Amino acid sequence: MKDFYQSRYRSAAAPNQLPWHRETIPPHLAAAVAQQTPGRVLDIGCGTGVYATYLAELGWNVTALDFVPTALNMAQERANEKGVIINFVEADVLEWKADGKFELILDAGCFHGFANNQRQVYKQRLLNWLAPQGKFVLTHFVRRSVFDWRPVGPRRRTRTEINHFFAPELVERSYWDNVIPATLPVGPTVKIGYYLFDGV
């Protein structure tokens, strides 16, 4: 998986040539920051750093994690252009050790790449990192029906499945969804779910 992403990043002359790149700030992230005083935030799978830079410009203390060196290079270039300081970390989220708690954790497309045996590991690490009453922001591919299945690409889940998995420690506060044309081998269109969870 890492080799696939590294290859795609290396072949892109600019971030906008990546099929998953988006400049728009998603509604669940905007809602989360509107409800909180800036503190520590962890951006899991930060990619080219769009959201990490946005958060840093708002005064958040940002740690941005990715396992692809080329992605982090692009993200650092963006941070330099914007004049913000971000702690970029090259690591696998399932192995990385945090140095404290975070008031906000963002996952924009990382969780749906995990195999079933990795998901529980991820959840436990997430709960260990999230500060009391912290917020977790998740972007995830939505499974529309029992027939909505692909042998490759992100593992889709229904909204009910996502809520069941993160309960009882995380409670959904808000949800949005959007259907976009697919640019990966996951079908002609893909439905994206945007979740905002409160920690209990």
Tab-separated table of C-alpha atoms in Angstrom:
chain	number	residue	atom	x	y	z
A	1	MET	CA	0.000	0.000	0.000
A	2	LYS	CA	2.776	2.450	0.876
A	3	ASP	CA	4.502	1.742	-2.448
A	4	PHE	CA	1.268	2.490	-4.319
A	5	TYR	CA	0.833	5.878	-2.677
A	6	GLN	CA	4.500	6.769	-2.962
A	7	SER	CA	4.371	6.012	-6.679
A	8	ARG	CA	1.282	8.182	-7.178
A	9	TYR	CA	2.803	11.099	-5.295
A	10	ARG	CA	6.077	10.859	-7.189
A	11	SER	CA	4.263	10.898	-10.529
A	12	ALA	CA	2.342	14.068	-9.620
A	13	ALA	CA	4.056	17.298	-10.568
A	14	ALA	CA	1.685	19.188	-8.251
A	15	PRO	CA	-0.904	18.272	-5.590
A	16	ASN	CA	-3.835	18.962	-7.935
A	17	GLN	CA	-2.683	16.071	-10.133
A	18	LEU	CA	-3.475	13.584	-7.372
A	19	PRO	CA	-6.908	11.947	-7.843
A	20	TRP	CA	-7.883	12.351	-4.187
A	21	HIS	CA	-6.670	15.928	-3.754
A	22	ARG	CA	-9.264	18.472	-2.586
A	23	GLU	CA	-8.748	22.124	-1.653
A	24	THR	CA	-12.222	22.614	-0.171
A	25	ILE	CA	-12.482	22.419	3.604
A	26	PRO	CA	-15.135	19.774	4.382
A	27	PRO	CA	-18.155	20.775	6.500
A	28	HIS	CA	-17.439	18.480	9.448
A	29	LEU	CA	-13.967	19.950	9.940
A	30	ALA	CA	-15.218	23.522	9.704
A	31	ALA	CA	-17.933	22.689	12.248
A	32	ALA	CA	-15.449	21.109	14.641
A	33	VAL	CA	-13.084	24.075	14.717
A	34	ALA	CA	-15.989	26.520	15.068
A	35	GLN	CA	-16.951	24.819	18.336
A	36	GLN	CA	-13.527	24.791	19.972
A	37	THR	CA	-10.752	27.025	21.169
A	38	PRO	CA	-7.579	26.118	19.235
A	39	GLY	CA	-5.491	23.491	20.977
A	40	ARG	CA	-3.565	20.431	19.850
A	41	VAL	CA	-4.751	18.676	16.690
A	42	LEU	CA	-3.597	15.489	14.994
A	43	ASP	CA	-4.087	15.135	11.226
A	44	ILE	CA	-3.852	11.402	10.412
A	45	GLY	CA	-2.858	10.740	6.811
A	46	CYS	CA	-2.292	14.442	6.124
A	47	GLY	CA	-1.349	14.005	2.455
A	48	THR	CA	-0.404	17.332	0.863
A	49	GLY	CA	-1.258	19.251	4.022
A	50	VAL	CA	-4.387	21.148	2.958
A	51	TYR	CA	-6.210	20.610	6.254
A	52	ALA	CA	-3.098	20.780	8.424
A	53	THR	CA	-2.235	24.192	6.981
A	54	TYR	CA	-5.828	25.398	7.356
A	55	LEU	CA	-5.787	24.436	11.033
A	56	ALA	CA	-2.391	26.006	11.653
A	57	GLU	CA	-3.600	29.268	10.128
A	58	LEU	CA	-6.462	29.217	12.648
A	59	GLY	CA	-4.002	28.969	15.534
A	60	TRP	CA	-4.018	25.220	16.193
A	61	ASN	CA	-0.880	23.392	17.282
A	62	VAL	CA	-0.763	20.856	14.440
A	63	THR	CA	0.894	17.450	14.251
A	64	ALA	CA	0.453	16.013	10.747
A	65	LEU	CA	1.164	12.347	10.170
A	66	ASP	CA	1.711	10.428	6.923
A	67	PHE	CA	3.730	7.395	5.870
A	68	VAL	CA	4.587	8.739	2.386
A	69	PRO	CA	7.704	10.954	2.312
A	70	THR	CA	6.744	12.693	-0.941
A	71	ALA	CA	3.370	13.661	0.497
A	72	LEU	CA	5.075	15.208	3.510
A	73	ASN	CA	7.440	17.130	1.228
A	74	MET	CA	4.450	18.619	-0.594
A	75	ALA	CA	2.776	19.403	2.721
A	76	GLN	CA	5.896	21.141	4.025
A	77	GLU	CA	6.067	23.257	0.879
A	78	ARG	CA	2.467	24.342	1.439
A	79	ALA	CA	3.172	25.201	5.080
A	80	ASN	CA	6.225	27.236	4.052
A	81	GLU	CA	4.170	29.151	1.472
A	82	LYS	CA	1.536	29.956	4.103
A	83	GLY	CA	4.111	30.862	6.739
A	84	VAL	CA	2.891	28.390	9.364
A	85	ILE	CA	4.730	25.903	11.555
A	86	ILE	CA	3.502	22.299	11.549
A	87	ASN	CA	5.038	19.238	13.162
A	88	PHE	CA	5.192	16.836	10.204
A	89	VAL	CA	5.855	13.198	11.111
A	90	GLU	CA	6.679	10.317	8.773
A	91	ALA	CA	5.182	7.239	10.435
A	92	ASP	CA	2.635	4.448	10.263
A	93	VAL	CA	-0.351	5.460	12.411
A	94	LEU	CA	-0.615	1.894	13.756
A	95	GLU	CA	2.937	2.097	15.149
A	96	TRP	CA	3.479	5.775	15.971
A	97	LYS	CA	3.632	6.903	19.614
A	98	ALA	CA	2.100	10.274	20.445
A	99	ASP	CA	3.630	12.618	23.016
A	100	GLY	CA	0.332	13.662	24.550
A	101	LYS	CA	-3.389	14.153	24.033
A	102	PHE	CA	-5.194	16.043	21.256
A	103	GLU	CA	-8.352	18.123	21.520
A	104	LEU	CA	-9.116	17.386	17.870
A	105	ILE	CA	-8.189	14.418	15.670
A	106	LEU	CA	-8.803	14.400	11.925
A	107	ASP	CA	-8.864	11.358	9.648
A	108	ALA	CA	-9.631	12.317	6.051
A	109	GLY	CA	-9.340	9.008	4.232
A	110	CYS	CA	-7.064	6.852	6.384
A	111	PHE	CA	-9.440	4.587	8.333
A	112	HIS	CA	-11.184	3.157	5.265
A	113	GLY	CA	-7.858	1.765	4.052
A	114	PHE	CA	-7.428	-0.591	7.012
A	115	ALA	CA	-8.075	-4.311	6.958
A	116	ASN	CA	-10.486	-5.661	9.571
A	117	ASN	CA	-7.710	-6.822	11.917
A	118	GLN	CA	-6.162	-3.332	11.880
A	119	ARG	CA	-9.306	-1.396	12.680
A	120	GLN	CA	-9.458	-2.323	16.388
A	121	VAL	CA	-5.791	-1.390	16.801
A	122	TYR	CA	-6.514	1.955	15.181
A	123	LYS	CA	-9.533	2.600	17.402
A	124	GLN	CA	-7.624	1.905	20.601
A	125	ARG	CA	-4.796	4.212	19.583
A	126	LEU	CA	-7.294	6.904	18.613
A	127	LEU	CA	-9.013	6.704	22.007
A	128	ASN	CA	-5.664	6.881	23.800
A	129	TRP	CA	-4.753	10.052	21.916
A	130	LEU	CA	-8.064	11.913	22.186
A	131	ALA	CA	-8.351	14.345	25.072
A	132	PRO	CA	-11.440	14.134	27.334
A	133	GLN	CA	-14.425	15.612	25.483
A	134	GLY	CA	-12.234	15.935	22.393
A	135	LYS	CA	-13.617	15.753	18.877
A	136	PHE	CA	-12.893	13.232	16.137
A	137	VAL	CA	-13.492	14.184	12.500
A	138	LEU	CA	-13.744	11.347	9.966
A	139	THR	CA	-14.136	11.193	6.200
A	140	HIS	CA	-15.136	7.729	5.007
A	141	PHE	CA	-16.485	6.024	1.867
A	142	VAL	CA	-20.157	5.129	2.363
A	143	ARG	CA	-21.502	1.669	1.587
A	144	ARG	CA	-24.884	2.200	-0.033
A	145	SER	CA	-26.229	-1.373	-0.009
A	146	VAL	CA	-25.188	-5.013	0.447
A	147	PHE	CA	-24.276	-5.016	-3.254
A	148	ASP	CA	-21.962	-2.015	-2.901
A	149	TRP	CA	-18.681	-3.885	-2.717
A	150	ARG	CA	-15.359	-3.703	-4.577
A	151	PRO	CA	-12.383	-6.110	-4.400
A	152	VAL	CA	-9.951	-3.167	-4.402
A	153	GLY	CA	-9.874	0.326	-2.998
A	154	PRO	CA	-11.260	1.760	0.249
A	155	ARG	CA	-13.438	-0.476	2.419
A	156	ARG	CA	-16.888	1.074	2.405
A	157	ARG	CA	-19.107	1.102	5.493
A	158	THR	CA	-22.648	2.291	6.147
A	159	ARG	CA	-23.294	5.107	8.582
A	160	THR	CA	-24.773	2.576	11.015
A	161	GLU	CA	-21.663	0.392	10.804
A	162	ILE	CA	-19.369	3.359	11.457
A	163	ASN	CA	-21.365	4.489	14.480
A	164	HIS	CA	-21.515	0.966	15.875
A	165	PHE	CA	-17.760	0.545	15.505
A	166	PHE	CA	-16.813	3.746	17.343
A	167	ALA	CA	-19.464	3.413	20.077
A	168	PRO	CA	-19.706	3.778	23.003
A	169	GLU	CA	-16.594	5.917	23.437
A	170	LEU	CA	-17.357	8.216	20.487
A	171	VAL	CA	-20.833	9.601	19.789
A	172	GLU	CA	-21.826	11.050	16.442
A	173	ARG	CA	-22.647	14.733	16.732
A	174	SER	CA	-23.115	15.627	13.064
A	175	TYR	CA	-23.123	13.887	9.701
A	176	TRP	CA	-23.052	15.059	6.102
A	177	ASP	CA	-22.642	13.166	2.864
A	178	ASN	CA	-21.826	13.940	-0.738
A	179	VAL	CA	-21.669	11.972	-3.989
A	180	ILE	CA	-18.696	12.714	-6.232
A	181	PRO	CA	-17.329	11.238	-9.472
A	182	ALA	CA	-14.846	8.490	-8.661
A	183	THR	CA	-11.237	8.964	-9.747
A	184	LEU	CA	-10.088	5.647	-8.274
A	185	PRO	CA	-11.123	2.072	-9.210
A	186	VAL	CA	-14.155	2.108	-6.908
A	187	GLY	CA	-17.015	2.636	-9.348
A	188	PRO	CA	-18.393	5.508	-11.463
A	189	THR	CA	-19.324	7.558	-8.395
A	190	VAL	CA	-18.534	7.378	-4.718
A	191	LYS	CA	-20.514	8.565	-1.713
A	192	ILE	CA	-18.452	10.261	0.971
A	193	GLY	CA	-19.597	10.389	4.587
A	194	TYR	CA	-18.405	13.235	6.808
A	195	TYR	CA	-18.624	12.463	10.522
A	196	LEU	CA	-18.094	14.658	13.577
A	197	PHE	CA	-17.819	12.658	16.812
A	198	ASP	CA	-17.700	13.819	20.424
A	199	GLY	CA	-15.591	11.926	22.907
A	200	VAL	CA	-17.368	10.942	26.123
